[in-house]
N, CA and C of each residue as an Amber inpcrd file, in Angstrom:
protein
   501
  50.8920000-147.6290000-166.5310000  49.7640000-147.3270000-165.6680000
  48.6440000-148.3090000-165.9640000  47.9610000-148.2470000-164.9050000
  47.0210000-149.5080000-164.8950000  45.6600000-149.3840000-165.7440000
  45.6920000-148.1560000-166.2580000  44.0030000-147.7450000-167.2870000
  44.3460000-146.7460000-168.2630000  43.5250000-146.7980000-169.0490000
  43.9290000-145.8450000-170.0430000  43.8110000-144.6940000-169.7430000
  42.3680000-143.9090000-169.2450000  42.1110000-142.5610000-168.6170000
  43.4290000-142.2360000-168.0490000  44.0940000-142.6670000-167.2710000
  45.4370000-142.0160000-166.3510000  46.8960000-142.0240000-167.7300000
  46.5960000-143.2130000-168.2830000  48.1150000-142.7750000-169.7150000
  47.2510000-141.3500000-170.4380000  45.9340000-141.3190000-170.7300000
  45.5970000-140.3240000-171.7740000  45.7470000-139.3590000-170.7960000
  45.8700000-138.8870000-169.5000000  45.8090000-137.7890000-168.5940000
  47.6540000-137.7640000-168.8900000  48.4760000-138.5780000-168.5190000
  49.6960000-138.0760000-168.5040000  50.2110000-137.6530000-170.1120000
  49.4760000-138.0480000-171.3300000  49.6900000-138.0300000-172.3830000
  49.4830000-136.6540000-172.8960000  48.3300000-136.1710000-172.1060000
  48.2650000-134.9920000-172.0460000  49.2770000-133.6320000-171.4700000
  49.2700000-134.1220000-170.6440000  50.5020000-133.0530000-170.2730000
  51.4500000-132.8110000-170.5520000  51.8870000-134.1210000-170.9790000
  53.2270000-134.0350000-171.8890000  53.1510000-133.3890000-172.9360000
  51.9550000-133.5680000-174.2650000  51.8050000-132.7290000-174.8040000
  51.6440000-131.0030000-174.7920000  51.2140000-130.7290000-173.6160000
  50.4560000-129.2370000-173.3650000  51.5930000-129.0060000-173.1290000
  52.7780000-129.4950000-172.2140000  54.2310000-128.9290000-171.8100000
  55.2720000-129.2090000-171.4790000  56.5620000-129.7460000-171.8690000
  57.8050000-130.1350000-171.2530000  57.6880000-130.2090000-169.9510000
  57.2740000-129.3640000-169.6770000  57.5490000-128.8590000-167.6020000
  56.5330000-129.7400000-166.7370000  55.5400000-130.1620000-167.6120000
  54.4520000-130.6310000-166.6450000  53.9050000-129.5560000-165.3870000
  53.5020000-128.5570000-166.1080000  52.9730000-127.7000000-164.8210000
  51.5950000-128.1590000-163.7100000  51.2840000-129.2040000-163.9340000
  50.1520000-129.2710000-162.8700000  51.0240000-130.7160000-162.2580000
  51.9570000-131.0470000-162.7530000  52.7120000-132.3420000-161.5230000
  52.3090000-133.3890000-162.3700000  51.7320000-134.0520000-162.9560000
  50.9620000-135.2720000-163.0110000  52.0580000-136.3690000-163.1890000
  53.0650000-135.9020000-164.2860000  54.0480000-137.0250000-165.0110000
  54.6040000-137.4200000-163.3050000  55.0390000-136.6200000-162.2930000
  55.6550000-136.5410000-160.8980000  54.3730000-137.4740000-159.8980000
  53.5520000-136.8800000-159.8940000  52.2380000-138.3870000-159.2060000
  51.9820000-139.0370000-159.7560000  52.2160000-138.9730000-161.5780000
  51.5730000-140.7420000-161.5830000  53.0850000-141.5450000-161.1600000
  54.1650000-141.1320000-161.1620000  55.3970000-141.9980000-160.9150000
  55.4780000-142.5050000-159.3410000  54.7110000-141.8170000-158.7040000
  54.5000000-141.9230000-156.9600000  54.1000000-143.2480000-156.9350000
  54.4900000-144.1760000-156.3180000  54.0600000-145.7250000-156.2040000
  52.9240000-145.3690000-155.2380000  52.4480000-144.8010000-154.4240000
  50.9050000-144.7180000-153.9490000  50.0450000-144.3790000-154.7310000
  50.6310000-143.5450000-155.5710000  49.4840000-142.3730000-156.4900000
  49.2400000-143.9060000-157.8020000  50.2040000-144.5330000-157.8460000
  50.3320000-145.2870000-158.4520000  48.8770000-146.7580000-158.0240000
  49.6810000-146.9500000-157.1630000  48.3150000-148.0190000-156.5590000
  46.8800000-147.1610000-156.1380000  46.6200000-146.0360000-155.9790000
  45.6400000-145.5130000-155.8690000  45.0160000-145.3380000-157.7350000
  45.3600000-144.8420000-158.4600000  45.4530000-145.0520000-159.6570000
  44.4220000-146.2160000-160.4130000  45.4790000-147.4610000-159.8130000
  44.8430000-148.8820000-160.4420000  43.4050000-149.1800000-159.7140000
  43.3500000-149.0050000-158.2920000  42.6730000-149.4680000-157.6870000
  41.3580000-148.3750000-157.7730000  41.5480000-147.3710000-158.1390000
  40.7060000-146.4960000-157.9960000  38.9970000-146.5170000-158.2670000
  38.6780000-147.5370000-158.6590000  37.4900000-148.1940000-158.9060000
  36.2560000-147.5030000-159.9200000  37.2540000-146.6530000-160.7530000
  36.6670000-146.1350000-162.3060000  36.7410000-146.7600000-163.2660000
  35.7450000-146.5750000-164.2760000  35.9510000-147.2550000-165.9340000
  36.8930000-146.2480000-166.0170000  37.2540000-146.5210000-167.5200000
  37.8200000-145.6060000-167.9110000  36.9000000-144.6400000-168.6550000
  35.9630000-144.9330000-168.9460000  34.9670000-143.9010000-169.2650000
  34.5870000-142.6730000-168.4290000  34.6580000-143.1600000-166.9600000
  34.7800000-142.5340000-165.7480000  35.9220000-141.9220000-165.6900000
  36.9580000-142.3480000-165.4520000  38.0970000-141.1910000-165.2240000
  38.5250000-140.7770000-166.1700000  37.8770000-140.8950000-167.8200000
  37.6420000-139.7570000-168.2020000  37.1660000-138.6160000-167.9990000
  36.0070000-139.0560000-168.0480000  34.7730000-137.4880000-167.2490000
  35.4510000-136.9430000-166.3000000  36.0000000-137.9130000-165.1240000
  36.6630000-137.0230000-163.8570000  37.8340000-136.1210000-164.5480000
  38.8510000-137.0880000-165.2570000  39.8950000-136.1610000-165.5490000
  39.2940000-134.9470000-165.8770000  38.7570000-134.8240000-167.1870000
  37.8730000-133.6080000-167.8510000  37.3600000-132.6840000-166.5330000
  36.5920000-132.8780000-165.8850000  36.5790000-132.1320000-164.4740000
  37.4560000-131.5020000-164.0410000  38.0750000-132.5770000-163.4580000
  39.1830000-131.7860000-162.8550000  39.9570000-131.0130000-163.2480000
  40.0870000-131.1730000-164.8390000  40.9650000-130.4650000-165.6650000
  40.2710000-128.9190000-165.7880000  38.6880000-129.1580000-166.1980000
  38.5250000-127.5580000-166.1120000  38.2280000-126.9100000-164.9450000
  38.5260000-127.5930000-163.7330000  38.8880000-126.7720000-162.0370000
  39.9910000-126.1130000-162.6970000  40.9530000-127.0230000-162.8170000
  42.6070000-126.2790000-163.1800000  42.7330000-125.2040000-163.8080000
  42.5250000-125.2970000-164.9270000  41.7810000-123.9030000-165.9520000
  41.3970000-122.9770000-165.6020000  39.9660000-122.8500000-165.0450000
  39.5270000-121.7170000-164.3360000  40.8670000-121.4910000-163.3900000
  41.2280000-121.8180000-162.5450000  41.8820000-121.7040000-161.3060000
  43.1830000-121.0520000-161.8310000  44.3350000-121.6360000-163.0630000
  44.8770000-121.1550000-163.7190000  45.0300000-119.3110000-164.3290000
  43.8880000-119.7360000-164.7350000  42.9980000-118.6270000-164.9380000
  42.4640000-117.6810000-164.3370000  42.2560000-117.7860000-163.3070000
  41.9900000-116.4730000-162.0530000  40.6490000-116.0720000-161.6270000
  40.3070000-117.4460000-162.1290000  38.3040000-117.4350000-162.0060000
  38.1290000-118.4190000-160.6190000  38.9000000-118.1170000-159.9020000
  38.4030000-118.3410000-158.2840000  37.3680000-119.1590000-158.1610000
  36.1970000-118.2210000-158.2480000  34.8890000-118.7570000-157.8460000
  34.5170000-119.7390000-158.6340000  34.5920000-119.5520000-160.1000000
  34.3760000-120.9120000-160.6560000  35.2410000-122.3790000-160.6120000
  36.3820000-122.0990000-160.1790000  37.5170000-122.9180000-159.7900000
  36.8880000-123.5480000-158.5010000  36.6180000-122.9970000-157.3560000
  36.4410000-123.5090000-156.0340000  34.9200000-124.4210000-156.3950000
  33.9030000-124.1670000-157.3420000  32.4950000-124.7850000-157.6620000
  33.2950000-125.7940000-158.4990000  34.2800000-125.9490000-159.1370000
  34.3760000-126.5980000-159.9490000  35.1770000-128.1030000-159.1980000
  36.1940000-127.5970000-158.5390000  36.6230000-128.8710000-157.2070000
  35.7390000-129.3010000-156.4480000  34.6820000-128.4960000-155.6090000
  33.8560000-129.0570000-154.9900000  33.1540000-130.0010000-155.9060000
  32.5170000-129.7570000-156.9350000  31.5940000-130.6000000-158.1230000
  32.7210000-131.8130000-157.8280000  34.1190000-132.2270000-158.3720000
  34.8550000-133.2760000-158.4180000  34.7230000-134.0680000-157.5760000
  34.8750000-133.3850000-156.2760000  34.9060000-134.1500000-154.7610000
  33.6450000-134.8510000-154.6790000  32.8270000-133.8260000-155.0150000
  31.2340000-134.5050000-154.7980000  31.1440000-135.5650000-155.8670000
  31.7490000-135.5860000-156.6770000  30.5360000-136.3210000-158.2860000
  32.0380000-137.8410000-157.8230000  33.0110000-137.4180000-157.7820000
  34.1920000-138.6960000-157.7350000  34.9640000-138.6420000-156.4470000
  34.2570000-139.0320000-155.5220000  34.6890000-139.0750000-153.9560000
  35.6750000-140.4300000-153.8710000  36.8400000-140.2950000-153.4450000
  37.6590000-140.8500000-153.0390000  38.7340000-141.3850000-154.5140000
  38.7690000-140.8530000-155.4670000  39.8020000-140.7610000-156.7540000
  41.1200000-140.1270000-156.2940000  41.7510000-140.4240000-157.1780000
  42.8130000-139.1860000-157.0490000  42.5160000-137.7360000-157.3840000
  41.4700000-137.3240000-158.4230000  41.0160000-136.3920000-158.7740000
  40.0490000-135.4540000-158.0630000  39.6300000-135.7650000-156.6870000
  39.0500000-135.9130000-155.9120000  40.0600000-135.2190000-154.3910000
  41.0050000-135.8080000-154.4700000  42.1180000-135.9970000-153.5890000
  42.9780000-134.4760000-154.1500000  43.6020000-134.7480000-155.5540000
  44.0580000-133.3430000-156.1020000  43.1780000-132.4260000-156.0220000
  42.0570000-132.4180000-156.7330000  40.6530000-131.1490000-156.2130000
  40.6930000-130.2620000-155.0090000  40.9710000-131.6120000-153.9900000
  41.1720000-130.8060000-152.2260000  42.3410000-129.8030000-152.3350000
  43.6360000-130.7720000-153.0850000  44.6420000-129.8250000-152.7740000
  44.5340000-128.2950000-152.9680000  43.9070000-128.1740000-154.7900000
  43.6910000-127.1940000-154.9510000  42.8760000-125.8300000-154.7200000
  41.2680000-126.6340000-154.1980000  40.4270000-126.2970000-153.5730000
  41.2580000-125.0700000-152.2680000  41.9250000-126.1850000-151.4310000
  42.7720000-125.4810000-150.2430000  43.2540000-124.2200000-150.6490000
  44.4380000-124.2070000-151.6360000  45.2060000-123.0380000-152.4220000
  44.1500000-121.5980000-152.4730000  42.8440000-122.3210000-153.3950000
  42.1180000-121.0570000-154.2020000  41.6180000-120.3370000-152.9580000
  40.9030000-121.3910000-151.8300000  39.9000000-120.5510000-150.3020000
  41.3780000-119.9420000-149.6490000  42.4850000-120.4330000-149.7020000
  43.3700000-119.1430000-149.2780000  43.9100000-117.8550000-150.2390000
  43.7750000-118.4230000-151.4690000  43.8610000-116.6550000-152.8000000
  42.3370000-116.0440000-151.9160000  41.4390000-116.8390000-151.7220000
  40.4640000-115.6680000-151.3940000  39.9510000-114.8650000-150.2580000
  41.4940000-115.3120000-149.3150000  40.8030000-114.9640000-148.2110000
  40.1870000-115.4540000-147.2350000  39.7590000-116.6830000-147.4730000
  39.3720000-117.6560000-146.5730000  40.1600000-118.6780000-146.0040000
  41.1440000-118.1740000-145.0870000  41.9390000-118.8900000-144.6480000
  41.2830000-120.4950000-143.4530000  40.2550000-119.9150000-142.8900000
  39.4540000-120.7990000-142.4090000  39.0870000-122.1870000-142.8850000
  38.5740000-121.6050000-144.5390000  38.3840000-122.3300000-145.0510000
  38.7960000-123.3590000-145.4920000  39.9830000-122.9810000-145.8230000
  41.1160000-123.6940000-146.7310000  41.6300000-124.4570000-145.7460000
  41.9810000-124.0200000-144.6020000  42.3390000-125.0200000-143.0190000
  41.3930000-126.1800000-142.9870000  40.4320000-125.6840000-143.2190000
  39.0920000-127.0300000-143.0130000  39.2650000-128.1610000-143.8300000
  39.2150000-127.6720000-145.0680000  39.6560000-128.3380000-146.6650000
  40.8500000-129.1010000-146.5660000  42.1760000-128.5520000-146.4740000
  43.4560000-129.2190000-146.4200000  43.0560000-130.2580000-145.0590000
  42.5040000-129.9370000-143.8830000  42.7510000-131.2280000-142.8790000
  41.7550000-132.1170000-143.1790000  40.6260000-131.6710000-143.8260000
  40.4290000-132.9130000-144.5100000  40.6410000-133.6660000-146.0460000
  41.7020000-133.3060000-146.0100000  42.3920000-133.9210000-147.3240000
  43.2110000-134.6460000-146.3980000  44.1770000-134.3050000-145.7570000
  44.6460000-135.3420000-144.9310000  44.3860000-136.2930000-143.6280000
  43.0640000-136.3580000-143.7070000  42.4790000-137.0100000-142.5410000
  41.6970000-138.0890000-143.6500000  41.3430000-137.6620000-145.4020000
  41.2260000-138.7720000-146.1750000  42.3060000-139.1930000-146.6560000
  43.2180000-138.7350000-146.4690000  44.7910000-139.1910000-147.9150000
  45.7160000-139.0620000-146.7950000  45.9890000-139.7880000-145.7930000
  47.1110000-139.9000000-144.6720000  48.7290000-139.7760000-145.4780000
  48.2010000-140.7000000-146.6810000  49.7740000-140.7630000-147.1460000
  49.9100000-140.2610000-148.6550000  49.2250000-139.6630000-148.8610000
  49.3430000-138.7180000-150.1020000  50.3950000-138.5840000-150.6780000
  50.9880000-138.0750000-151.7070000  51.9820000-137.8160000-151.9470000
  52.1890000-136.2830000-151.9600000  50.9930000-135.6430000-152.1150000
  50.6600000-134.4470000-152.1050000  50.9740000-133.6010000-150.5330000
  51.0070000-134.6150000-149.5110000  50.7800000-133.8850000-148.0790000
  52.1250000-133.0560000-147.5610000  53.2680000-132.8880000-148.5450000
  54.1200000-131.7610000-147.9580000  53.5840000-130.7490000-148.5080000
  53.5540000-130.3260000-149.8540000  52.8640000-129.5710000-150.4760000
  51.5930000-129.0760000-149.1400000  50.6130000-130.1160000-148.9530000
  49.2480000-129.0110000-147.8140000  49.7840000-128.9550000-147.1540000
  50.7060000-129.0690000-146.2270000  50.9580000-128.8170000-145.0880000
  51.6700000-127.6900000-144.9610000  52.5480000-127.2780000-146.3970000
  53.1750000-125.9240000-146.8380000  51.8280000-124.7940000-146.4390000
  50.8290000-125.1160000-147.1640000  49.8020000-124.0800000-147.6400000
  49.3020000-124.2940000-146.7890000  48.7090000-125.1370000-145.6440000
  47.9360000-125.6560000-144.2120000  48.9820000-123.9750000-143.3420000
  50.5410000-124.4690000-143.5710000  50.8160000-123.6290000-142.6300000
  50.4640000-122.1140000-142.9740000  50.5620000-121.8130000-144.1870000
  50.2220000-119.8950000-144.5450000  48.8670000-119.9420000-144.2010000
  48.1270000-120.9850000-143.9740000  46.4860000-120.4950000-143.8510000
  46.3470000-120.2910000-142.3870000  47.0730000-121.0270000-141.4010000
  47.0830000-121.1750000-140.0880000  47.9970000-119.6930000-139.7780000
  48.8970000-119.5450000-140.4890000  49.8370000-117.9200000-140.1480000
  48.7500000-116.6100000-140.6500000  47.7220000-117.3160000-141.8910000
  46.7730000-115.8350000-141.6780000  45.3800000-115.7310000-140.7510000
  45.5150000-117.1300000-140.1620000  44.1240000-117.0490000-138.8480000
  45.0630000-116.1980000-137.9100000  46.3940000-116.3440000-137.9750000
  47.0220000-115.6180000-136.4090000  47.3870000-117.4210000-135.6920000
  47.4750000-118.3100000-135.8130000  47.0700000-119.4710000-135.1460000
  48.8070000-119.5810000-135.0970000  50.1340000-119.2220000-134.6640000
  51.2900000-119.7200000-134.6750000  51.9440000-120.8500000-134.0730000
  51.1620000-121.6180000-133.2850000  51.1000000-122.8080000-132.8550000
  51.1230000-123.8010000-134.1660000  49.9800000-123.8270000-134.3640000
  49.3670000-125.0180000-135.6550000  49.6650000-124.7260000-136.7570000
  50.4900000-123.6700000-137.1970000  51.4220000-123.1270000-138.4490000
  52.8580000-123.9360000-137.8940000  53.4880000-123.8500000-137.1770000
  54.7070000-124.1390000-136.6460000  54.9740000-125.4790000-137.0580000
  53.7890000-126.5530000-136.6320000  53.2100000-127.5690000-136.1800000
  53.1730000-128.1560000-137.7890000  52.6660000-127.3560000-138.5460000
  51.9630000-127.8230000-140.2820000  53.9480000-127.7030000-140.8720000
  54.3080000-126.4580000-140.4780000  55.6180000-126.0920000-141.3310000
  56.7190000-127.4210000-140.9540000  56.8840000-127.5230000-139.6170000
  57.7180000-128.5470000-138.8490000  57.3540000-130.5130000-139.9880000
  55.8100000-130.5910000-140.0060000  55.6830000-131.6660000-140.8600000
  56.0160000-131.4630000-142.3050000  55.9060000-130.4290000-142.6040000
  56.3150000-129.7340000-144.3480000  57.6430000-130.0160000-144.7540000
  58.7850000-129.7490000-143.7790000  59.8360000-129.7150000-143.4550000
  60.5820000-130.9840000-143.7410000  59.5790000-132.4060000-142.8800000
  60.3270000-133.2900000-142.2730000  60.4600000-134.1420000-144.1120000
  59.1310000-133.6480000-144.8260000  59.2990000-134.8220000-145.8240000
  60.3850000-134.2920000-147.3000000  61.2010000-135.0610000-147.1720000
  62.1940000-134.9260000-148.4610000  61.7350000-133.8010000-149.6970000
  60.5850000-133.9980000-150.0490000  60.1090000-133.6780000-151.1220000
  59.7620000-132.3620000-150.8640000  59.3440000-131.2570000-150.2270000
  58.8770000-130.6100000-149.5950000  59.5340000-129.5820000-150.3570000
  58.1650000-129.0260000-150.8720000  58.2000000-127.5220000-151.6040000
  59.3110000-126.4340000-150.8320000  58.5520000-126.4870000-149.2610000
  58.7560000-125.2220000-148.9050000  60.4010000-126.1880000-148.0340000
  61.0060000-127.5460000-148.2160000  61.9580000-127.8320000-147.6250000
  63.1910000-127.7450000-148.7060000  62.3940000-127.3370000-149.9520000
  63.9180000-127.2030000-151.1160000  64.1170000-125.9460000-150.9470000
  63.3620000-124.8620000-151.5010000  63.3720000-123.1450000-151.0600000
  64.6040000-123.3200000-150.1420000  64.1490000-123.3140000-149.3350000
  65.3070000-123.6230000-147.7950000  66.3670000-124.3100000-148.1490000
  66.6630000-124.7260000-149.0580000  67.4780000-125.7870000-149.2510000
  68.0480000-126.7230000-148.5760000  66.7810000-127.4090000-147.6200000
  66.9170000-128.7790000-147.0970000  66.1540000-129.7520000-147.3190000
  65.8970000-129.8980000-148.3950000  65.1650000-131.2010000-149.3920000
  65.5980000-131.5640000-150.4740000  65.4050000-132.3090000-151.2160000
  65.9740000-132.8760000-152.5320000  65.1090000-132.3400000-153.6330000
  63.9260000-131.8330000-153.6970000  62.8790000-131.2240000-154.3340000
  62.6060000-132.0020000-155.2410000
């Protein structure tokens, strides 16, 4: 990897767990996540701090502290706009405003995660959770529409379940 902040972020996880439960060892190997990564236009002093951020979104969120989870992504987005950490924040951001009920919300959030990150590596994954937020507005059009793109990409959470993806 192209900076240290992103080896000490994957260094981390490896340590905390075999499994890699938040993905990272799996996006930093993504050749976009990869060139987004290098190019990302942080010191590493900087994507320290961001990592650290973002890391205690995860935590709380992990954790079941919602509200401090959703203040804590927004803070990321705001303080490191256009990172990967920034980009993951949205994803999760999306997830927590649908644990709470705010399916609206989380619709708003996820399309603009992908109206900034067209090619994400992350975008089967929102488009999974795009579609349950669009199935709890009632919206079965633009759920159909989110599930159908969820579907098409290999990787796709909700296309292994089904067992038509490679996962």
């Amino acid at each position: 990897l192209g900076c240290t902040w992103a080896r000490a972020a994957q260094d981390f996880y490896q340590a905390v767990s075999g499994t890699q439960p938040m993905g990272f060892e799996r996006v930093f190997a993504h050749p976009k996540m990869r060139a987004q990564l290098n190019t990302g236009g942080l010191t590493d002093a900087e994507g320290s701090r961001a990592f650290a951020e973002y890391v205690r979104g995860r935590n709380y969120h992990l954790y079941g502290r919602l509200d401090r989870a959703a203040a804590q992504y927004r803070r990321v987005v705001a303080t490191y706009p256009r990172t990967p950490f920034a980009e993951h924040s949205l994803v999760w951001l999306g997830a927590v405003e649908l644990q709470q009920g705010q399916a609206a919300a989380a619709a708003e959030t996820l399309s603009a995660l992908l109206a900034g990150w067209p090619d994400s590596p992350w975008n089967a994954r929102v488009y999974q959770t795009l579609t349950r937020a669009y199935e709890a507005m009632g919206d079965e059009e633009r759920a159909a529409q989110a599930r159908a793109l969820s579907l098409a990409d290999p990787e796709s959470p909700l296309a292994f379940q089904l067992g038509e993806g490679v996962g």
